[in-house]
Short mmCIF file of C-alpha atoms and ligand atoms in Angstrom, two decimals:
data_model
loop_
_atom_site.label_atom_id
_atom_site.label_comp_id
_atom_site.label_asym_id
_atom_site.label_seq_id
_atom_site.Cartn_x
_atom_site.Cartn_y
_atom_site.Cartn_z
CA UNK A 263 12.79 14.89 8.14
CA UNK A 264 11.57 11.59 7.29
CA UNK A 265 9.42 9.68 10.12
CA UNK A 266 11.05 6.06 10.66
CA UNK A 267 9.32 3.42 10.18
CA UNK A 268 9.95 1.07 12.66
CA UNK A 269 10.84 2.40 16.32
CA UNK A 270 11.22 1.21 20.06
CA UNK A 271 11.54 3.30 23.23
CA UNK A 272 12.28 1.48 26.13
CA UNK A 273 11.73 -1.85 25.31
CA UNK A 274 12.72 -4.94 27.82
CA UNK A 275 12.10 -8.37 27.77
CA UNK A 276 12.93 -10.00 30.58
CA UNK A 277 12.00 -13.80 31.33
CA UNK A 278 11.34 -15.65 34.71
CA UNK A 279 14.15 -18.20 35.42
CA UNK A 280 14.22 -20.09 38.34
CA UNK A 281 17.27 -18.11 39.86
CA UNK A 282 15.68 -14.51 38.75
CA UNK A 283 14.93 -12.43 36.34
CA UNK A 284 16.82 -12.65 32.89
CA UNK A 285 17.46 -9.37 31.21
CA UNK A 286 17.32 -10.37 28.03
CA UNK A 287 16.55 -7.16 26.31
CA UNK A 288 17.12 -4.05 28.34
CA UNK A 289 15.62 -0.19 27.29
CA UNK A 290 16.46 -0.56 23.87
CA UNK A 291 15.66 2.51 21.24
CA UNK A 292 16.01 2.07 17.82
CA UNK A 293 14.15 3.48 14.65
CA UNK A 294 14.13 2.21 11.12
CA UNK A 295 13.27 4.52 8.36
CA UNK A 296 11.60 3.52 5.14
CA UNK A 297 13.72 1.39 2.63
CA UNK A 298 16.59 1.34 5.07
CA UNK A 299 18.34 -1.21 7.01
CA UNK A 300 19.59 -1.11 10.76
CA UNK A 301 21.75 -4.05 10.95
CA UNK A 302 21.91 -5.48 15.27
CA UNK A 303 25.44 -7.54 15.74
CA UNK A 304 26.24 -9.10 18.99
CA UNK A 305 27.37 -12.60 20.07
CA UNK A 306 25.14 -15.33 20.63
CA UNK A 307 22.81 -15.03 23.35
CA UNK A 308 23.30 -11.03 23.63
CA UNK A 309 19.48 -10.94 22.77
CA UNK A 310 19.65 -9.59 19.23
CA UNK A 311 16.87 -12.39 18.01
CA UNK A 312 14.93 -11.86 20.97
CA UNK A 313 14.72 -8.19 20.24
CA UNK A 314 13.39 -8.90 16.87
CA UNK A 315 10.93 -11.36 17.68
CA UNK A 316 9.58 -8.99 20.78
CA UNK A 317 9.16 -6.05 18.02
CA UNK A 318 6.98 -8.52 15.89
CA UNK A 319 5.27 -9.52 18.89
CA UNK A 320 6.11 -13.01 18.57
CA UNK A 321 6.35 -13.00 22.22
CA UNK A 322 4.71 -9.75 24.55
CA UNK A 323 7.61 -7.04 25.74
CA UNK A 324 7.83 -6.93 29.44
CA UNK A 325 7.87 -2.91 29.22
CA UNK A 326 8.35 -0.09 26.76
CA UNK A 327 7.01 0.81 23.43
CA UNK A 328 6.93 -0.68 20.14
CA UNK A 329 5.83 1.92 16.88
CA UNK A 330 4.69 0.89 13.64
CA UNK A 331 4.29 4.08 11.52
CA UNK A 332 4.03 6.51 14.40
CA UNK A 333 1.14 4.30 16.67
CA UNK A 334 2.22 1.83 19.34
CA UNK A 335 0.94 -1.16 18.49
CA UNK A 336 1.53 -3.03 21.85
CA UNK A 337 -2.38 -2.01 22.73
CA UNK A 338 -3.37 -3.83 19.47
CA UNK A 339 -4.94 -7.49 20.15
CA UNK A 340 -6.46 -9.73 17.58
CA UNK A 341 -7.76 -8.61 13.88
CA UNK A 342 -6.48 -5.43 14.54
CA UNK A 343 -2.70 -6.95 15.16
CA UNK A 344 -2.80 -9.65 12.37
CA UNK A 345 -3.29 -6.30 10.47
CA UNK A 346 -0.22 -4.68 11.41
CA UNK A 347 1.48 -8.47 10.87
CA UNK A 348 1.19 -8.24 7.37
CA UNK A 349 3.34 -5.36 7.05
CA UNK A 350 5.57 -6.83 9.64
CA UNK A 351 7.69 -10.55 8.79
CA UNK A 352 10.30 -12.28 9.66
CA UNK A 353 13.17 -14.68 7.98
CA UNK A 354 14.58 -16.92 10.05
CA UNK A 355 18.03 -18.30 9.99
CA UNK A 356 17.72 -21.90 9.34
CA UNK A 357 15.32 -22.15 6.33
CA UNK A 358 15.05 -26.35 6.81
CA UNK A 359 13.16 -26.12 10.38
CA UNK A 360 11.36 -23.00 9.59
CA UNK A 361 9.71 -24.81 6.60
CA UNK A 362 7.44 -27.81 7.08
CA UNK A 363 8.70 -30.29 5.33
CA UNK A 364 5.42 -31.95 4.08
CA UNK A 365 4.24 -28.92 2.10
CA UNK A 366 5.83 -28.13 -1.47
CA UNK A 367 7.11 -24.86 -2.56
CA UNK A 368 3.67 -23.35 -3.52
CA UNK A 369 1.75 -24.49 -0.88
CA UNK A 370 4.65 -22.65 1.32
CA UNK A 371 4.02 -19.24 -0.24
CA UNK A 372 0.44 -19.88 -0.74
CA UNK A 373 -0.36 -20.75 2.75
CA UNK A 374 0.31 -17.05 4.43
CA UNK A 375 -2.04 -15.56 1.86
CA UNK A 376 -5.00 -18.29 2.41
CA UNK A 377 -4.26 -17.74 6.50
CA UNK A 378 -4.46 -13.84 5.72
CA UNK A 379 -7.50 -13.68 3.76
CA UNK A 380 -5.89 -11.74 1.09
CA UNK A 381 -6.96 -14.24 -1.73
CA UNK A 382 -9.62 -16.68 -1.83
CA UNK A 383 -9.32 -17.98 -5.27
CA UNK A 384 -7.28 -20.49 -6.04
CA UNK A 385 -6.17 -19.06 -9.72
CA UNK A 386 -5.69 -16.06 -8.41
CA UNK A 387 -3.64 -17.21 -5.82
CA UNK A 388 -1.24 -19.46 -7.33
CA UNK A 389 -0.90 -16.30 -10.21
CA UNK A 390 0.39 -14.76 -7.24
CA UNK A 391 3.20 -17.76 -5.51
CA UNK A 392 4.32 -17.26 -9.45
CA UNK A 393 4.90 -13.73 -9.03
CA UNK A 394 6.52 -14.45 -6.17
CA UNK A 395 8.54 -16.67 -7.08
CA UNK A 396 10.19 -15.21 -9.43
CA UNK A 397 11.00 -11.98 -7.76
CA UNK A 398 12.66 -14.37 -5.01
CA UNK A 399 14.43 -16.10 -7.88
CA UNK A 400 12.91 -19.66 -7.88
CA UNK A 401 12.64 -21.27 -11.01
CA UNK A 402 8.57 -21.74 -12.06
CA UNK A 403 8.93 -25.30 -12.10
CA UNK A 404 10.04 -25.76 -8.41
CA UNK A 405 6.78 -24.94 -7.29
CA UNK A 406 5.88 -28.83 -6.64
CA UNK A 407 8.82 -29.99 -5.26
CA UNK A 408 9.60 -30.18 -1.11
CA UNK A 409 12.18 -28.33 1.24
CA UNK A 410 14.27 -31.71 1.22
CA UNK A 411 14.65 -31.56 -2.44
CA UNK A 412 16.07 -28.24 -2.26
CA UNK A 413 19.82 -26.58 -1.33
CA UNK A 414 20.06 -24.11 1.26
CA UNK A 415 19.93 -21.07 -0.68
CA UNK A 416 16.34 -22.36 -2.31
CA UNK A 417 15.10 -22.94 0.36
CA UNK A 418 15.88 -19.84 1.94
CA UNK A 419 14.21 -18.02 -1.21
CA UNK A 420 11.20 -20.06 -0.20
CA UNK A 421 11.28 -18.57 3.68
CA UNK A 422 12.28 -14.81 1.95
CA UNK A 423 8.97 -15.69 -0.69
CA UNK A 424 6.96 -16.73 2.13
CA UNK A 425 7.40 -13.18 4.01
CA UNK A 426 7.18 -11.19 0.58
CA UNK A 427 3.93 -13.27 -0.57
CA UNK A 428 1.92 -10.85 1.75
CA UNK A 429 3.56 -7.79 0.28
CA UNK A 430 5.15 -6.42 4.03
CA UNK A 431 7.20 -3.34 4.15
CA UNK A 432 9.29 -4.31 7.54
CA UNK A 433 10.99 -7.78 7.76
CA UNK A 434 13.28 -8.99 10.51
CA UNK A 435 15.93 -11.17 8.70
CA UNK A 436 17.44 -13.44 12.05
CA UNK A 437 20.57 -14.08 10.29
CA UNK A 438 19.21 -15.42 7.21
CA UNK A 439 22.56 -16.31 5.71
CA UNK A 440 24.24 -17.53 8.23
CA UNK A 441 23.86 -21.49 7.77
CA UNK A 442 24.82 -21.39 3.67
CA UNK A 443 27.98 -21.16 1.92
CA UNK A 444 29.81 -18.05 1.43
CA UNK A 445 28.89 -18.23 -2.44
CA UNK A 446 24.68 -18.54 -1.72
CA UNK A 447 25.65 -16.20 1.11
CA UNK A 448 26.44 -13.43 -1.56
CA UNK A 449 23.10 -14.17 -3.97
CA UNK A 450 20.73 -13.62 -0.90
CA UNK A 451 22.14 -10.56 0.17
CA UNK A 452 21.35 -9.47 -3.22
CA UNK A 453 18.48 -10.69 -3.19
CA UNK A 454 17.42 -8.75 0.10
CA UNK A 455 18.78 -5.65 -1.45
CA UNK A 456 17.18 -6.01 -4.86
CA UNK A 457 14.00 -6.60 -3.52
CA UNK A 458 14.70 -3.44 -0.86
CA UNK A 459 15.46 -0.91 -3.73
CA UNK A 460 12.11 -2.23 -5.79
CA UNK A 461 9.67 -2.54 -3.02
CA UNK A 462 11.16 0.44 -0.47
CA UNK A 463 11.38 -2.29 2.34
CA UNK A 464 12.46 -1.90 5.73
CA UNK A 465 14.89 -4.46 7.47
CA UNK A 466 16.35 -5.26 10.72
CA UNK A 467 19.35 -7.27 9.56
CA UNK A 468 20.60 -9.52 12.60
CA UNK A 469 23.67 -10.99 12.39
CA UNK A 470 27.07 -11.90 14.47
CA UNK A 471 28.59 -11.27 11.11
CA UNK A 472 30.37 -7.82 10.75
CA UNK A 473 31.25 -8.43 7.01
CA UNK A 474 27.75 -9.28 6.13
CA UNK A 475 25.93 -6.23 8.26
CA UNK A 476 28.57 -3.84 6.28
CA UNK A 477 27.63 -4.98 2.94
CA UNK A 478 23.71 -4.37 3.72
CA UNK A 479 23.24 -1.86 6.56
CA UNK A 480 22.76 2.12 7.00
CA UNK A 481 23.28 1.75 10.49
CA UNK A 482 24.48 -0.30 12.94
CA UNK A 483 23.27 -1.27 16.32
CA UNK A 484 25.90 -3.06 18.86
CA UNK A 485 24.32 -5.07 21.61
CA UNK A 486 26.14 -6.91 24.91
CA UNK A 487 23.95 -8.72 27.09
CA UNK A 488 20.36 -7.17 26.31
CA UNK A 489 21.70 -3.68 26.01
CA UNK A 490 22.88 -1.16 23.01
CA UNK A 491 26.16 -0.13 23.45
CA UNK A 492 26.99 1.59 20.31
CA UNK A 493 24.70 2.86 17.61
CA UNK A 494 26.07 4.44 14.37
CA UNK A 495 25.93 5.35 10.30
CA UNK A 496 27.95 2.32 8.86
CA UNK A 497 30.83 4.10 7.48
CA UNK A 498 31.11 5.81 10.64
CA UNK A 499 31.18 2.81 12.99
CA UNK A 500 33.81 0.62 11.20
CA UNK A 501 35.90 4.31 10.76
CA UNK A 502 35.54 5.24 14.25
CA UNK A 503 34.81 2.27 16.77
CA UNK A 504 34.58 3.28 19.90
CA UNK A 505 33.20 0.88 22.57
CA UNK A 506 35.69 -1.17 24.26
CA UNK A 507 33.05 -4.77 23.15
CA UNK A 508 32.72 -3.48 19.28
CA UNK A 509 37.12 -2.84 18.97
CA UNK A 510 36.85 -6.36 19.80
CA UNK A 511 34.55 -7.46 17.39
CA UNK A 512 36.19 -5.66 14.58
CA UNK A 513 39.34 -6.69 15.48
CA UNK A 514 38.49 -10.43 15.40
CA UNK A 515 37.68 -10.15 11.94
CA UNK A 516 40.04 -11.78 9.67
CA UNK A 517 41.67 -8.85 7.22
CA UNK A 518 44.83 -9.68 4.85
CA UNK A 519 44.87 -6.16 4.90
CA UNK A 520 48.67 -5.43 5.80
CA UNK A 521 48.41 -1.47 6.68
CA UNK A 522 45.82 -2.48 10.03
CA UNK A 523 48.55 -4.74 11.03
CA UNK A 524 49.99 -2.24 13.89
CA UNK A 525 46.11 -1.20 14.79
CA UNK A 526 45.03 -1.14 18.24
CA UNK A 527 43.53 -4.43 19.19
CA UNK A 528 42.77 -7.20 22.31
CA UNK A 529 41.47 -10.52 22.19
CA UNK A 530 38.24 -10.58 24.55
CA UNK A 531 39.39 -12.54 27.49
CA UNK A 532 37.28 -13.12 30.91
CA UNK A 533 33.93 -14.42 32.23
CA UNK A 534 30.66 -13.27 30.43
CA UNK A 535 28.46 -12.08 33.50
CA UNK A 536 25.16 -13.56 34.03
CA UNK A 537 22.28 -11.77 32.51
CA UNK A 538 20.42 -13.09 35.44
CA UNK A 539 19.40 -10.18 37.68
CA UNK A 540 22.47 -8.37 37.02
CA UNK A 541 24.35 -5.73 38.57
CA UNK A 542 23.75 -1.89 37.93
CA UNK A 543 27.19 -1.16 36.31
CA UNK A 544 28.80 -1.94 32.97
CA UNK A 545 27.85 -5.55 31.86
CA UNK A 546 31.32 -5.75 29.98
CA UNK A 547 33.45 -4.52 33.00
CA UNK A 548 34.14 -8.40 33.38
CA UNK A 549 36.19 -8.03 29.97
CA UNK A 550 37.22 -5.05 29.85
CA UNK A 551 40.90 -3.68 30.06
CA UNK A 552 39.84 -0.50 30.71
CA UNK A 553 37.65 -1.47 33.79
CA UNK A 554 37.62 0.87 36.80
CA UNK A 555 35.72 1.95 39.80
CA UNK A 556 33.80 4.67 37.64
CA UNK A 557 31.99 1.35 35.61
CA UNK A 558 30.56 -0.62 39.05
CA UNK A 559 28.16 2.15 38.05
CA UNK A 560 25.30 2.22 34.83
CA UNK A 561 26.32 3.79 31.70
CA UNK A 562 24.29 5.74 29.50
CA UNK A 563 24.52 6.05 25.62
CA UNK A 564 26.34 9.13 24.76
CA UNK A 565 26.26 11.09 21.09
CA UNK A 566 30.26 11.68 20.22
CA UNK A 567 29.78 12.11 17.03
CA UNK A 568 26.45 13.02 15.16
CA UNK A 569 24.32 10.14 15.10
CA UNK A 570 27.09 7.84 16.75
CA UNK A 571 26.17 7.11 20.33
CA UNK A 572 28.45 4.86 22.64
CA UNK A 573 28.14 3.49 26.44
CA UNK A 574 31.30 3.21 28.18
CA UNK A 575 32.42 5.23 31.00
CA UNK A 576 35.38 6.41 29.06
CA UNK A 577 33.04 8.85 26.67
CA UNK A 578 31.03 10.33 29.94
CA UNK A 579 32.52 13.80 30.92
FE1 SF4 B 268 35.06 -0.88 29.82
FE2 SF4 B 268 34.17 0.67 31.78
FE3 SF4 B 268 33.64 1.28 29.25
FE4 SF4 B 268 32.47 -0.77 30.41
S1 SF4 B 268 32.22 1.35 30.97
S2 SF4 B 268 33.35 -0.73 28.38
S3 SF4 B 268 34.11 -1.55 31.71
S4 SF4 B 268 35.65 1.23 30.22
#
């Protein structure tokens, strides 16, 4: 069986707040393997990017373990993590503030290989924004022109060249599509997968869009406030939904598709509880219609189907 990749066991991020402790990410296990993609859907604020930047160590988990290839790299500090970085990158979502404005396309893509070390030469390096550019699909003679100068889908080639330029083989895309139009929407997802099927790449798709995580994931990791509640192959979770939270989700999707017309579905209705030191039970109860007693009390991810895991009350024997 093939080893993933990228996995987590138990990780939490929790942050201090002046009224408590915010559960922000709460004993979350995933694993990635090699030239796959796990896509993480939620609504906003369900901690999907903050799981992503924790696993990069962009900020330090409160608890649990994060595994590169096998070897928890929470212990690693310094040269020894700026190592591991370079496999590990991250797109972010809006490509205009991720990009400083006052550098042009090549210094952008050159400037993670000078920090890195990885070149020192300056022919050798701008040989290598070339290459770069073109397998991100920016036209050679771009290179000397600025983010403002550029639409959104060039400029998010310019983040997605800026994480390839030092050849990683994990990136965390944090919605990367969501800010452009549907049309440039379609080009980078191609792009991501192109570049996936050449260079074996692993990615943690985020996204609060189920249309876009279907086109690009293997699997598919529902969160609600911090915690998983339903993990599953692709196909399986769109055939077989079975958390109260992701019904919901699918069901808000728009479909012209007649034959779903008479499908079960509910509008999510009720107060999102605070993720503020909260209660033991079932964070959703609050929106629930099938709340009862049984859910003032915590749920634990159960398999129902193999490799499809779901917490709810109503799958516990
Ligand atoms: Fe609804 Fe209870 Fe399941 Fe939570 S555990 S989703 S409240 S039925």
């Amino acid at each position: 069986m093939t080893a993933p990749l990228v996995e987590t066991r138990n990780l939490k991020k929790y942050f201090k707040t002046s009224r408590g402790l915010l559960h922000a990410v709460e004993d979350v296990n995933l694993q990635i393997l090699p030239g796959k993609t796990l896509g993480v859907v939620g609504e906003s604020g369900c901690g999907k990017s903050t799981l992503g930047r924790t696993i990069l160590r962009l900020q330090e988990a409160t608890d649990g373990e994060i595994l590169y290839n096998g070897e928890n790299i929470r212990k690693y500090r310094g040269k020894d993590m700026r190592k591991i970085h370079l496999n590990m990158q991250m797109v972010f979502q809006d490509p205009y503030s991720s990009l400083d404005p006052r550098m042009s396309v090549h210094d952008l893509i050159a400037e993670p290989v000078a920090v890195c070390g990885l070149m020192r030469n300056k022919v050798e390096i701008k040989e290598h924004v070339h290459e770069i550019m073109e397998m991100c699909g920016l036209p050679a003679n771009h290179s000397n022109l600025y983010p403002h100068e550029l639409d959104g889908g060039l400029r998010q080639r310019v983040g997605l060249a800026r994480a390839m330029a030092v050849s990683p083989k994990f990136i965390v895309c944090d919605e990367p599509v969501s800010a452009l139009d549907v049309s440039i929407q379609a080009q980078i997802l191609n792009l991501l997968m192109d570049l996936q099927e050449q260079r074996g790449l692993c990615y943690m798709f985020i996204t609060h869009d189920l249309c876009v995580v279907k086109h690009i994931s293997n699997e598919i990791m529902v969160m609600y406030m911090g915690q998983t509640i339903e993990y599953a192959p692709t196909a399986e979770l769109f055939a077989h939904p079975a958390h109260p939270y992701t019904k919901a989700l699918l069901a808000a999707v728009p479909t012209i598709d007649l034959s779903k017309r008479n499908q079960e579905h509910f509008t999510l209705k009720g107060e999102v509880t605070s993720p503020i030191n909260p209660a033991p039970g079932c964070r959703f109860a609050p929106r629930c219609p099938y709340a009862c007693d049984k859910c003032k009390e915590p749920c634990q991810l159960h398999e129902i189907a193999p490799g499809h895991l779901v917490s709810c009350k109503l799958f516990e024997k």
